[in-house]
Amino acid sequence: SSGINAEYGGCLGGGTMCVSRNIQSTAADGLFPRWMAWISPTLNTPVPAIITLSSMSLIYLFVDAFALIPCLTTMEWFFYCVTFTCLLYLRYTEPKNLRPFKVPIVVAVLLFLITATCIVLPFFSEDRFTVLIGFVSLPIGSVFYLAQKYYLRRLQSAASSSLSSPSPSRESSFRQDDDSLRRESSLDRSSVYGSMTRTVG
């Protein structure tokens, strides 16, 4: 039992370190809320991302694990399969690109076949309904992603338009400043001319 506890603790720590960094980088790219991208200057760790991950893990405790594990594992294999598919596609369409690390094509094809098999097999098991729920939930996440991208694009366009075209209040304040400067310069000139005439007289 001690070995199992040690293995569970190591798996939990590794998952927390990896997934929290994924949340932090995704928030830094603008896909998640910006407050999740904050990194503690003293600990150098993504504290909001770790708190979010821990909160989600506590919520999962109230869900049946035997129903949740097949769904999550199948979705994880699905994203791995998408990754290897993109790798093969880019290797075919852009073969001359400079790559710092190049995976052998045989390894990429083998991993693609393994992940595709792990996706298809759960549909022939007793957990096919749970796996289907996971695939149905993917478009829901896409809707939230597109809505957030649209909202961020509106904010960026509003900020750029406000910077490019000054507001009427700014223009009026600029005009008032120009008028005051002109009055001060005219007063300075009249005072100089008056002192000169008194000196000459």
PDB file of C-alpha atoms in Angstrom:
ATOM      1  CA  SER A   1       0.000   0.000   0.000  1.00  0.00           C
ATOM      2  CA  SER A   2       2.906   2.368   0.678  1.00  0.00           C
ATOM      3  CA  GLY A   3       4.181   1.858  -2.863  1.00  0.00           C
ATOM      4  CA  ILE A   4       0.757   2.655  -4.273  1.00  0.00           C
ATOM      5  CA  ASN A   5       0.543   5.797  -2.147  1.00  0.00           C
ATOM      6  CA  ALA A   6       3.993   6.888  -3.277  1.00  0.00           C
ATOM      7  CA  GLU A   7       3.089   6.275  -6.895  1.00  0.00           C
ATOM      8  CA  TYR A   8      -0.169   8.185  -6.508  1.00  0.00           C
ATOM      9  CA  GLY A   9       1.623  11.108  -4.866  1.00  0.00           C
ATOM     10  CA  GLY A  10       4.197  11.264  -7.654  1.00  0.00           C
ATOM     11  CA  CYS A  11       1.519  11.100 -10.321  1.00  0.00           C
ATOM     12  CA  LEU A  12      -0.487  13.822  -8.578  1.00  0.00           C
ATOM     13  CA  GLY A  13       2.545  16.090  -8.235  1.00  0.00           C
ATOM     14  CA  GLY A  14       3.624  15.600 -11.835  1.00  0.00           C
ATOM     15  CA  GLY A  15       0.113  16.205 -13.123  1.00  0.00           C
ATOM     16  CA  THR A  16      -0.234  19.346 -11.022  1.00  0.00           C
ATOM     17  CA  MET A  17       3.051  20.770 -12.297  1.00  0.00           C
ATOM     18  CA  CYS A  18       2.305  19.992 -15.950  1.00  0.00           C
ATOM     19  CA  VAL A  19      -1.395  20.858 -16.132  1.00  0.00           C
ATOM     20  CA  SER A  20      -1.018  24.072 -14.126  1.00  0.00           C
ATOM     21  CA  ARG A  21       1.625  25.276 -16.573  1.00  0.00           C
ATOM     22  CA  ASN A  22      -0.685  24.389 -19.449  1.00  0.00           C
ATOM     23  CA  ILE A  23      -3.436  26.497 -17.883  1.00  0.00           C
ATOM     24  CA  GLN A  24      -1.010  29.385 -17.291  1.00  0.00           C
ATOM     25  CA  SER A  25       0.335  29.382 -20.864  1.00  0.00           C
ATOM     26  CA  THR A  26      -3.161  29.089 -22.314  1.00  0.00           C
ATOM     27  CA  ALA A  27      -4.259  32.083 -20.237  1.00  0.00           C
ATOM     28  CA  ALA A  28      -1.170  34.015 -21.356  1.00  0.00           C
ATOM     29  CA  ASP A  29      -2.226  33.408 -24.979  1.00  0.00           C
ATOM     30  CA  GLY A  30      -5.639  34.903 -24.222  1.00  0.00           C
ATOM     31  CA  LEU A  31      -7.717  31.718 -24.370  1.00  0.00           C
ATOM     32  CA  PHE A  32      -8.354  31.566 -20.631  1.00  0.00           C
ATOM     33  CA  PRO A  33      -8.975  34.539 -18.298  1.00  0.00           C
ATOM     34  CA  ARG A  34      -5.913  36.720 -17.817  1.00  0.00           C
ATOM     35  CA  TRP A  35      -5.791  36.280 -14.045  1.00  0.00           C
ATOM     36  CA  MET A  36      -4.885  32.614 -14.556  1.00  0.00           C
ATOM     37  CA  ALA A  37      -1.638  33.676 -16.256  1.00  0.00           C
ATOM     38  CA  TRP A  38      -0.260  35.380 -13.138  1.00  0.00           C
ATOM     39  CA  ILE A  39       2.985  33.915 -11.766  1.00  0.00           C
ATOM     40  CA  SER A  40       4.097  34.500  -8.200  1.00  0.00           C
ATOM     41  CA  PRO A  41       7.302  36.597  -8.159  1.00  0.00           C
ATOM     42  CA  THR A  42       8.542  34.935  -4.949  1.00  0.00           C
ATOM     43  CA  LEU A  43       7.654  31.288  -5.669  1.00  0.00           C
ATOM     44  CA  ASN A  44       7.845  31.514  -9.490  1.00  0.00           C
ATOM     45  CA  THR A  45       4.782  29.266  -9.732  1.00  0.00           C
ATOM     46  CA  PRO A  46       1.366  29.835 -11.376  1.00  0.00           C
ATOM     47  CA  VAL A  47      -0.638  30.115  -8.164  1.00  0.00           C
ATOM     48  CA  PRO A  48      -4.054  30.931  -9.757  1.00  0.00           C
ATOM     49  CA  ALA A  49      -3.673  28.038 -12.204  1.00  0.00           C
ATOM     50  CA  ILE A  50      -2.857  25.628  -9.370  1.00  0.00           C
ATOM     51  CA  ILE A  51      -5.864  26.848  -7.359  1.00  0.00           C
ATOM     52  CA  THR A  52      -8.114  26.406 -10.418  1.00  0.00           C
ATOM     53  CA  LEU A  53      -6.789  22.906 -11.054  1.00  0.00           C
ATOM     54  CA  SER A  54      -7.236  21.915  -7.399  1.00  0.00           C
ATOM     55  CA  SER A  55     -10.790  23.261  -7.371  1.00  0.00           C
ATOM     56  CA  MET A  56     -11.687  21.281 -10.486  1.00  0.00           C
ATOM     57  CA  SER A  57     -10.150  18.151  -8.959  1.00  0.00           C
ATOM     58  CA  LEU A  58     -12.312  18.572  -5.859  1.00  0.00           C
ATOM     59  CA  ILE A  59     -15.404  18.853  -8.048  1.00  0.00           C
ATOM     60  CA  TYR A  60     -14.463  15.585  -9.775  1.00  0.00           C
ATOM     61  CA  LEU A  61     -14.642  13.821  -6.403  1.00  0.00           C
ATOM     62  CA  PHE A  62     -18.432  14.109  -6.539  1.00  0.00           C
ATOM     63  CA  VAL A  63     -18.578  12.329  -9.929  1.00  0.00           C
ATOM     64  CA  ASP A  64     -18.464   8.588 -10.442  1.00  0.00           C
ATOM     65  CA  ALA A  65     -14.831   7.813 -11.288  1.00  0.00           C
ATOM     66  CA  PHE A  66     -15.706   4.645 -13.202  1.00  0.00           C
ATOM     67  CA  ALA A  67     -17.863   6.740 -15.528  1.00  0.00           C
ATOM     68  CA  LEU A  68     -15.385   9.609 -15.748  1.00  0.00           C
ATOM     69  CA  ILE A  69     -12.155   7.714 -16.459  1.00  0.00           C
ATOM     70  CA  PRO A  70     -13.194   6.175 -19.832  1.00  0.00           C
ATOM     71  CA  CYS A  71     -14.457   9.533 -21.049  1.00  0.00           C
ATOM     72  CA  LEU A  72     -11.340  11.469 -20.052  1.00  0.00           C
ATOM     73  CA  THR A  73      -8.881   8.864 -21.299  1.00  0.00           C
ATOM     74  CA  THR A  74     -10.604   8.605 -24.672  1.00  0.00           C
ATOM     75  CA  MET A  75     -10.624  12.377 -25.073  1.00  0.00           C
ATOM     76  CA  GLU A  76      -6.953  12.482 -24.146  1.00  0.00           C
ATOM     77  CA  TRP A  77      -6.170   9.881 -26.801  1.00  0.00           C
ATOM     78  CA  PHE A  78      -8.226  11.920 -29.249  1.00  0.00           C
ATOM     79  CA  PHE A  79      -6.099  15.033 -28.766  1.00  0.00           C
ATOM     80  CA  TYR A  80      -2.925  12.962 -29.017  1.00  0.00           C
ATOM     81  CA  CYS A  81      -4.221  11.597 -32.314  1.00  0.00           C
ATOM     82  CA  VAL A  82      -4.958  15.129 -33.544  1.00  0.00           C
ATOM     83  CA  THR A  83      -1.397  16.127 -32.621  1.00  0.00           C
ATOM     84  CA  PHE A  84       0.153  13.277 -34.601  1.00  0.00           C
ATOM     85  CA  THR A  85      -2.201  13.978 -37.501  1.00  0.00           C
ATOM     86  CA  CYS A  86      -1.002  17.591 -37.623  1.00  0.00           C
ATOM     87  CA  LEU A  87       2.592  16.367 -37.455  1.00  0.00           C
ATOM     88  CA  LEU A  88       2.100  14.086 -40.445  1.00  0.00           C
ATOM     89  CA  TYR A  89       0.230  16.792 -42.347  1.00  0.00           C
ATOM     90  CA  LEU A  90       2.955  19.394 -41.822  1.00  0.00           C
ATOM     91  CA  ARG A  91       5.650  16.861 -42.653  1.00  0.00           C
ATOM     92  CA  TYR A  92       3.887  16.210 -45.972  1.00  0.00           C
ATOM     93  CA  THR A  93       2.936  19.796 -46.882  1.00  0.00           C
ATOM     94  CA  GLU A  94       6.058  21.578 -45.566  1.00  0.00           C
ATOM     95  CA  PRO A  95       8.909  19.065 -45.774  1.00  0.00           C
ATOM     96  CA  LYS A  96      11.694  21.657 -46.177  1.00  0.00           C
ATOM     97  CA  ASN A  97      10.978  23.650 -43.025  1.00  0.00           C
ATOM     98  CA  LEU A  98      13.774  23.861 -40.494  1.00  0.00           C
ATOM     99  CA  ARG A  99      12.860  21.791 -37.409  1.00  0.00           C
ATOM    100  CA  PRO A 100      14.995  21.842 -34.236  1.00  0.00           C
ATOM    101  CA  PHE A 101      13.671  18.409 -33.323  1.00  0.00           C
ATOM    102  CA  LYS A 102      12.490  16.002 -35.989  1.00  0.00           C
ATOM    103  CA  VAL A 103      10.539  12.881 -35.084  1.00  0.00           C
ATOM    104  CA  PRO A 104      11.130   9.922 -37.417  1.00  0.00           C
ATOM    105  CA  ILE A 105       8.178   9.432 -39.737  1.00  0.00           C
ATOM    106  CA  VAL A 106       7.889   5.759 -38.755  1.00  0.00           C
ATOM    107  CA  VAL A 107       7.429   6.711 -35.094  1.00  0.00           C
ATOM    108  CA  ALA A 108       4.815   9.336 -36.002  1.00  0.00           C
ATOM    109  CA  VAL A 109       2.810   6.874 -38.108  1.00  0.00           C
ATOM    110  CA  LEU A 110       3.014   4.210 -35.397  1.00  0.00           C
ATOM    111  CA  LEU A 111       1.807   6.602 -32.698  1.00  0.00           C
ATOM    112  CA  PHE A 112      -1.001   7.799 -34.946  1.00  0.00           C
ATOM    113  CA  LEU A 113      -2.216   4.216 -35.429  1.00  0.00           C
ATOM    114  CA  ILE A 114      -2.000   3.476 -31.689  1.00  0.00           C
ATOM    115  CA  THR A 115      -3.945   6.589 -30.679  1.00  0.00           C
ATOM    116  CA  ALA A 116      -6.560   6.033 -33.386  1.00  0.00           C
ATOM    117  CA  THR A 117      -7.047   2.478 -32.125  1.00  0.00           C
ATOM    118  CA  CYS A 118      -7.457   3.718 -28.542  1.00  0.00           C
ATOM    119  CA  ILE A 119     -10.175   6.066 -29.786  1.00  0.00           C
ATOM    120  CA  VAL A 120     -12.139   3.490 -31.734  1.00  0.00           C
ATOM    121  CA  LEU A 121     -12.041   0.586 -29.246  1.00  0.00           C
ATOM    122  CA  PRO A 122     -14.082   2.248 -26.426  1.00  0.00           C
ATOM    123  CA  PHE A 123     -17.071   2.514 -28.788  1.00  0.00           C
ATOM    124  CA  PHE A 124     -17.274  -1.292 -28.743  1.00  0.00           C
ATOM    125  CA  SER A 125     -17.250  -1.527 -24.934  1.00  0.00           C
ATOM    126  CA  GLU A 126     -19.848  -0.970 -22.238  1.00  0.00           C
ATOM    127  CA  ASP A 127     -18.715   2.636 -21.750  1.00  0.00           C
ATOM    128  CA  ARG A 128     -19.633   3.756 -25.252  1.00  0.00           C
ATOM    129  CA  PHE A 129     -22.330   6.109 -23.961  1.00  0.00           C
ATOM    130  CA  THR A 130     -19.894   7.880 -21.619  1.00  0.00           C
ATOM    131  CA  VAL A 131     -17.338   8.241 -24.404  1.00  0.00           C
ATOM    132  CA  LEU A 132     -20.016   9.619 -26.694  1.00  0.00           C
ATOM    133  CA  ILE A 133     -20.858  12.269 -24.101  1.00  0.00           C
ATOM    134  CA  GLY A 134     -17.235  13.387 -24.186  1.00  0.00           C
ATOM    135  CA  PHE A 135     -17.269  13.788 -27.962  1.00  0.00           C
ATOM    136  CA  VAL A 136     -20.590  15.629 -27.856  1.00  0.00           C
ATOM    137  CA  SER A 137     -19.183  18.085 -25.304  1.00  0.00           C
ATOM    138  CA  LEU A 138     -16.387  19.140 -27.685  1.00  0.00           C
ATOM    139  CA  PRO A 139     -18.587  21.514 -29.775  1.00  0.00           C
ATOM    140  CA  ILE A 140     -19.769  23.167 -26.553  1.00  0.00           C
ATOM    141  CA  GLY A 141     -16.190  24.078 -25.729  1.00  0.00           C
ATOM    142  CA  SER A 142     -15.725  25.368 -29.276  1.00  0.00           C
ATOM    143  CA  VAL A 143     -18.712  27.693 -28.824  1.00  0.00           C
ATOM    144  CA  PHE A 144     -17.182  29.178 -25.665  1.00  0.00           C
ATOM    145  CA  TYR A 145     -13.828  29.529 -27.427  1.00  0.00           C
ATOM    146  CA  LEU A 146     -15.320  31.381 -30.405  1.00  0.00           C
ATOM    147  CA  ALA A 147     -17.363  33.637 -28.127  1.00  0.00           C
ATOM    148  CA  GLN A 148     -14.273  34.575 -26.139  1.00  0.00           C
ATOM    149  CA  LYS A 149     -12.256  35.228 -29.309  1.00  0.00           C
ATOM    150  CA  TYR A 150     -15.034  37.488 -30.598  1.00  0.00           C
ATOM    151  CA  TYR A 151     -15.135  39.375 -27.295  1.00  0.00           C
ATOM    152  CA  LEU A 152     -11.355  39.856 -27.256  1.00  0.00           C
ATOM    153  CA  ARG A 153     -11.400  41.022 -30.867  1.00  0.00           C
ATOM    154  CA  ARG A 154     -14.073  43.595 -30.032  1.00  0.00           C
ATOM    155  CA  LEU A 155     -11.977  44.867 -27.120  1.00  0.00           C
ATOM    156  CA  GLN A 156      -8.869  45.151 -29.295  1.00  0.00           C
ATOM    157  CA  SER A 157     -10.748  47.019 -32.040  1.00  0.00           C
ATOM    158  CA  ALA A 158     -12.288  49.399 -29.498  1.00  0.00           C
ATOM    159  CA  ALA A 159      -8.876  50.079 -27.942  1.00  0.00           C
ATOM    160  CA  SER A 160      -7.235  50.681 -31.324  1.00  0.00           C
ATOM    161  CA  SER A 161     -10.048  53.003 -32.449  1.00  0.00           C
ATOM    162  CA  SER A 162      -9.821  55.013 -29.224  1.00  0.00           C
ATOM    163  CA  LEU A 163      -6.079  55.405 -29.693  1.00  0.00           C
ATOM    164  CA  SER A 164      -6.275  56.335 -33.375  1.00  0.00           C
ATOM    165  CA  SER A 165      -9.109  58.883 -33.102  1.00  0.00           C
ATOM    166  CA  PRO A 166      -9.007  61.262 -30.085  1.00  0.00           C
ATOM    167  CA  SER A 167     -12.255  61.952 -28.314  1.00  0.00           C
ATOM    168  CA  PRO A 168     -14.006  65.358 -28.546  1.00  0.00           C
ATOM    169  CA  SER A 169     -13.182  66.078 -24.915  1.00  0.00           C
ATOM    170  CA  ARG A 170      -9.513  65.592 -25.683  1.00  0.00           C
ATOM    171  CA  GLU A 171      -9.726  67.825 -28.726  1.00  0.00           C
ATOM    172  CA  SER A 172     -11.464  70.586 -26.709  1.00  0.00           C
ATOM    173  CA  SER A 173      -8.842  70.315 -23.967  1.00  0.00           C
ATOM    174  CA  PHE A 174      -6.092  70.541 -26.584  1.00  0.00           C
ATOM    175  CA  ARG A 175      -7.725  73.633 -28.048  1.00  0.00           C
ATOM    176  CA  GLN A 176      -8.061  75.236 -24.619  1.00  0.00           C
ATOM    177  CA  ASP A 177      -4.405  74.569 -23.929  1.00  0.00           C
ATOM    178  CA  ASP A 178      -3.429  76.117 -27.258  1.00  0.00           C
ATOM    179  CA  ASP A 179      -5.558  79.203 -26.539  1.00  0.00           C
ATOM    180  CA  SER A 180      -4.055  79.608 -23.086  1.00  0.00           C
ATOM    181  CA  LEU A 181      -0.545  79.300 -24.511  1.00  0.00           C
ATOM    182  CA  ARG A 182      -1.335  81.915 -27.134  1.00  0.00           C
ATOM    183  CA  ARG A 183      -2.698  84.291 -24.494  1.00  0.00           C
ATOM    184  CA  GLU A 184       0.374  83.818 -22.320  1.00  0.00           C
ATOM    185  CA  SER A 185       2.689  84.435 -25.261  1.00  0.00           C
ATOM    186  CA  SER A 186       0.769  87.593 -26.240  1.00  0.00           C
ATOM    187  CA  LEU A 187       0.907  88.863 -22.642  1.00  0.00           C
ATOM    188  CA  ASP A 188       4.630  88.212 -22.506  1.00  0.00           C
ATOM    189  CA  ARG A 189       5.158  90.123 -25.731  1.00  0.00           C
ATOM    190  CA  SER A 190       3.085  93.105 -24.545  1.00  0.00           C
ATOM    191  CA  SER A 191       4.985  93.245 -21.253  1.00  0.00           C
ATOM    192  CA  VAL A 192       8.308  93.139 -23.094  1.00  0.00           C
ATOM    193  CA  TYR A 193       7.213  95.888 -25.476  1.00  0.00           C
ATOM    194  CA  GLY A 194       5.976  98.002 -22.574  1.00  0.00           C
ATOM    195  CA  SER A 195       9.244  97.693 -20.695  1.00  0.00           C
ATOM    196  CA  MET A 196      11.179  98.577 -23.837  1.00  0.00           C
ATOM    197  CA  THR A 197       9.131 101.724 -24.455  1.00  0.00           C
ATOM    198  CA  ARG A 198       9.560 102.834 -20.837  1.00  0.00           C
ATOM    199  CA  THR A 199      13.286 102.273 -21.069  1.00  0.00           C
ATOM    200  CA  VAL A 200      13.553 104.236 -24.311  1.00  0.00           C
ATOM    201  CA  GLY A 201      11.377 107.059 -22.950  1.00  0.00           C
TER     202      GLY A 201
END
